[in-house]
Coordinates of N, CA and C in Angstrom, one line a residue:
M1 N -6.3 -4.4 -7.8 CA -5.5 -3.2 -7.6 C -5.1 -3.1 -6.1
P2 N -3.8 -2.8 -5.9 CA -3.4 -2.6 -4.5 C -4.1 -1.5 -3.8
E3 N -4.6 -1.7 -2.7 CA -5.2 -0.6 -1.9 C -4.3 -0.2 -0.8
G4 N -4.7 0.9 -0.1 CA -3.9 1.4 1.0 C -3.4 0.4 2.0
P5 N -4.4 -0.5 2.5 CA -4.0 -1.5 3.5 C -2.9 -2.4 3.0
S6 N -2.9 -2.8 1.7 CA -1.9 -3.7 1.1 C -0.5 -3.0 1.2
I7 N -0.5 -1.7 1.0 CA 0.8 -1.0 1.0 C 1.3 -0.9 2.4
V8 N 0.4 -0.7 3.4 CA 0.8 -0.7 4.8 C 1.4 -2.1 5.2
I9 N 0.7 -3.1 4.7 CA 1.2 -4.5 5.0 C 2.6 -4.7 4.4
L10 N 2.8 -4.2 3.2 CA 4.1 -4.3 2.6 C 5.2 -3.6 3.5
K11 N 4.9 -2.4 3.9 CA 5.8 -1.6 4.8 C 6.1 -2.4 6.0
D12 N 5.0 -3.0 6.6 CA 5.2 -3.7 7.9 C 6.1 -5.0 7.6
L13 N 5.8 -5.7 6.5 CA 6.6 -6.9 6.2 C 8.1 -6.5 6.0
I14 N 8.4 -5.4 5.4 CA 9.8 -5.0 5.2 C 10.4 -4.6 6.5
Q15 N 9.7 -3.9 7.4 CA 10.2 -3.6 8.7 C 10.4 -4.8 9.6
E16 N 9.6 -5.8 9.4 CA 9.8 -7.1 10.2 C 11.1 -7.8 9.8
L17 N 11.7 -7.5 8.7 CA 13.0 -8.1 8.3 C 14.1 -7.6 9.1
H18 N 13.9 -6.5 9.8 CA 15.0 -5.9 10.7 C 16.3 -5.7 9.9
L19 N 16.1 -5.0 8.7 CA 17.3 -4.8 7.9 C 18.2 -3.7 8.4
G20 N 17.8 -2.9 9.3 CA 18.7 -1.8 9.8 C 18.6 -0.8 8.7
K21 N 19.8 -0.4 8.2 CA 19.9 0.6 7.1 C 20.7 -0.1 6.0
P22 N 20.0 -0.9 5.2 CA 20.6 -1.7 4.1 C 21.2 -0.8 3.1
E23 N 22.3 -1.2 2.4 CA 23.0 -0.5 1.4 C 22.5 -1.1 0.0
V24 N 22.3 -0.2 -0.9 CA 21.9 -0.6 -2.3 C 23.1 -1.1 -3.0
L25 N 23.1 -2.4 -3.4 CA 24.2 -3.1 -4.0 C 24.0 -3.2 -5.5
E26 N 22.8 -3.2 -6.0 CA 22.6 -3.3 -7.5 C 21.3 -2.6 -7.8
V27 N 21.3 -1.9 -9.0 CA 20.2 -1.2 -9.5 C 19.9 -1.6 -10.9
T28 N 18.7 -2.2 -11.2 CA 18.3 -2.6 -12.5 C 16.9 -2.1 -12.8
G29 N 16.6 -2.1 -14.1 CA 15.2 -1.7 -14.4 C 15.2 -0.8 -15.6
N30 N 14.0 -0.3 -16.0 CA 13.8 0.5 -17.2 C 13.4 1.9 -16.9
V31 N 13.7 2.4 -15.7 CA 13.3 3.8 -15.3 C 14.3 4.7 -16.0
N32 N 13.8 5.8 -16.6 CA 14.7 6.7 -17.3 C 14.7 8.1 -16.7
N33 N 13.8 8.4 -15.7 CA 13.7 9.8 -15.2 C 14.6 10.1 -14.1
F34 N 15.5 9.2 -13.7 CA 16.5 9.6 -12.7 C 17.8 8.8 -12.9
D35 N 18.8 9.2 -12.3 CA 20.1 8.5 -12.5 C 20.2 7.3 -11.5
K36 N 20.1 6.1 -12.1 CA 20.1 4.9 -11.3 C 21.4 4.8 -10.5
D37 N 22.5 5.3 -11.1 CA 23.8 5.2 -10.4 C 23.8 5.9 -9.1
K38 N 23.0 6.9 -8.9 CA 22.9 7.7 -7.7 C 22.5 6.8 -6.5
L39 N 21.8 5.7 -6.8 CA 21.3 4.8 -5.8 C 22.4 3.9 -5.2
L40 N 23.4 3.6 -6.1 CA 24.5 2.6 -5.6 C 25.2 3.1 -4.4
R41 N 25.3 2.2 -3.5 CA 26.0 2.4 -2.2 C 25.3 3.4 -1.2
Q42 N 24.1 3.8 -1.6 CA 23.3 4.6 -0.7 C 22.7 3.7 0.4
K43 N 22.5 4.2 1.6 CA 21.9 3.5 2.7 C 20.5 3.9 2.8
V44 N 19.6 2.9 2.9 CA 18.1 3.2 3.1 C 17.9 3.6 4.6
E45 N 17.3 4.8 4.7 CA 17.0 5.3 6.0 C 15.7 4.8 6.6
D46 N 14.7 4.6 5.8 CA 13.4 4.1 6.3 C 12.6 3.7 5.1
F47 N 11.6 2.9 5.4 CA 10.5 2.4 4.5 C 9.2 3.0 5.1
K48 N 8.4 3.7 4.2 CA 7.2 4.2 4.7 C 6.1 4.0 3.6
S49 N 4.9 4.2 4.0 CA 3.7 4.2 3.1 C 3.0 5.5 3.2
W50 N 2.4 5.9 2.0 CA 1.6 7.1 2.0 C 0.5 6.9 1.0
G51 N -0.7 6.6 1.4 CA -1.8 6.3 0.6 C -1.5 5.0 -0.2
K52 N -1.5 5.0 -1.5 CA -1.2 3.9 -2.3 C 0.3 3.9 -2.8
H53 N 1.1 4.6 -2.1 CA 2.5 4.7 -2.5 C 3.4 4.1 -1.4
F54 N 4.4 3.4 -1.9 CA 5.4 2.8 -1.0 C 6.7 3.7 -1.1
L55 N 7.2 4.1 0.0 CA 8.3 5.1 -0.1 C 9.6 4.4 0.5
I56 N 10.7 4.6 -0.3 CA 12.0 4.1 0.2 C 12.8 5.4 0.4
C57 N 13.1 5.7 1.7 CA 13.7 7.0 2.1 C 15.2 6.8 2.3
F58 N 15.9 7.7 1.6 CA 17.4 7.9 1.7 C 17.7 9.2 2.4
K59 N 18.9 9.5 2.7 CA 19.3 10.7 3.4 C 18.8 11.9 2.7
D60 N 19.1 12.0 1.4 CA 18.8 13.3 0.6 C 17.6 13.2 -0.3
F61 N 17.0 12.0 -0.5 CA 15.9 11.9 -1.4 C 15.1 10.7 -1.1
T62 N 13.9 10.6 -1.7 CA 13.0 9.4 -1.4 C 12.5 8.9 -2.8
I63 N 12.4 7.6 -2.9 CA 11.9 7.0 -4.1 C 10.4 6.6 -3.8
R64 N 9.5 7.0 -4.6 CA 8.1 6.7 -4.5 C 7.7 5.7 -5.5
I65 N 7.1 4.6 -5.0 CA 6.7 3.5 -5.9 C 5.2 3.4 -5.8
H66 N 4.5 3.5 -6.9 CA 3.1 3.3 -7.0 C 2.9 2.0 -7.8
L67 N 2.2 1.0 -7.1 CA 2.0 -0.3 -7.7 C 1.0 -0.4 -8.9
M68 N 0.4 0.7 -9.2 CA -0.5 0.8 -10.3 C -1.7 -0.2 -10.2
L69 N -2.3 -0.5 -11.3 CA -3.5 -1.4 -11.2 C -3.1 -2.8 -10.9
F70 N -2.0 -3.2 -11.4 CA -1.6 -4.7 -11.4 C -0.4 -4.9 -10.6
G71 N 0.0 -4.0 -9.7 CA 1.2 -4.1 -8.9 C 1.3 -5.3 -8.1
S72 N 2.5 -5.8 -7.9 CA 2.7 -6.9 -7.0 C 4.1 -6.8 -6.4
Y73 N 4.4 -7.6 -5.4 CA 5.7 -7.6 -4.8 C 6.0 -8.9 -4.3
L74 N 7.3 -9.2 -4.2 CA 7.8 -10.5 -3.6 C 8.8 -10.2 -2.6
I75 N 8.8 -10.9 -1.5 CA 9.9 -10.7 -0.5 C 10.5 -12.0 -0.3
N76 N 11.9 -12.1 -0.5 CA 12.7 -13.3 -0.4 C 12.1 -14.4 -1.3
A77 N 11.7 -14.0 -2.5 CA 11.2 -14.9 -3.5 C 11.5 -14.3 -4.9
R78 N 11.4 -15.2 -5.9 CA 11.6 -14.7 -7.3 C 10.4 -15.2 -8.1
K79 N 9.9 -14.3 -9.0 CA 8.9 -14.7 -9.9 C 9.5 -15.4 -11.1
K80 N 8.8 -16.3 -11.6 CA 9.4 -17.1 -12.8 C 9.5 -16.2 -14.0
N81 N 8.6 -15.3 -14.2 CA 8.7 -14.3 -15.3 C 9.5 -13.1 -14.8
S82 N 10.3 -12.5 -15.7 CA 11.2 -11.4 -15.2 C 10.3 -10.1 -15.2
F83 N 10.6 -9.3 -14.2 CA 10.0 -8.0 -14.0 C 10.6 -7.0 -15.0
K84 N 9.8 -6.0 -15.4 CA 10.4 -4.9 -16.1 C 11.3 -4.1 -15.1
T85 N 10.8 -3.9 -13.9 CA 11.5 -3.2 -12.9 C 11.5 -4.0 -11.7
R86 N 12.6 -4.3 -11.0 CA 12.7 -5.1 -9.9 C 13.1 -4.3 -8.7
H87 N 12.4 -4.6 -7.5 CA 12.8 -3.9 -6.3 C 13.2 -5.0 -5.3
C88 N 14.5 -5.1 -5.0 CA 15.1 -6.1 -4.2 C 15.6 -5.4 -2.9
F89 N 15.2 -6.0 -1.8 CA 15.7 -5.5 -0.5 C 16.4 -6.6 0.2

């Protein structure tokens, strides 16, 4: 299970990429509780961590990601099996 320090490490790894304020170019996944089209062309303001949550901050809203019991992430790599929900930066 991802613990707090793993989430902080994820945040630090993302910040080390020096992305500036990247723009969301594609949104995929199986999330039904918000309008995915709202993310298109939005600029990411910041990446933060809060406990076991990874936060992607936009101007008017924040996406909270909880990696659950079996959460994992990849940076500049692809997993052979497809994800149900993918987070690409």
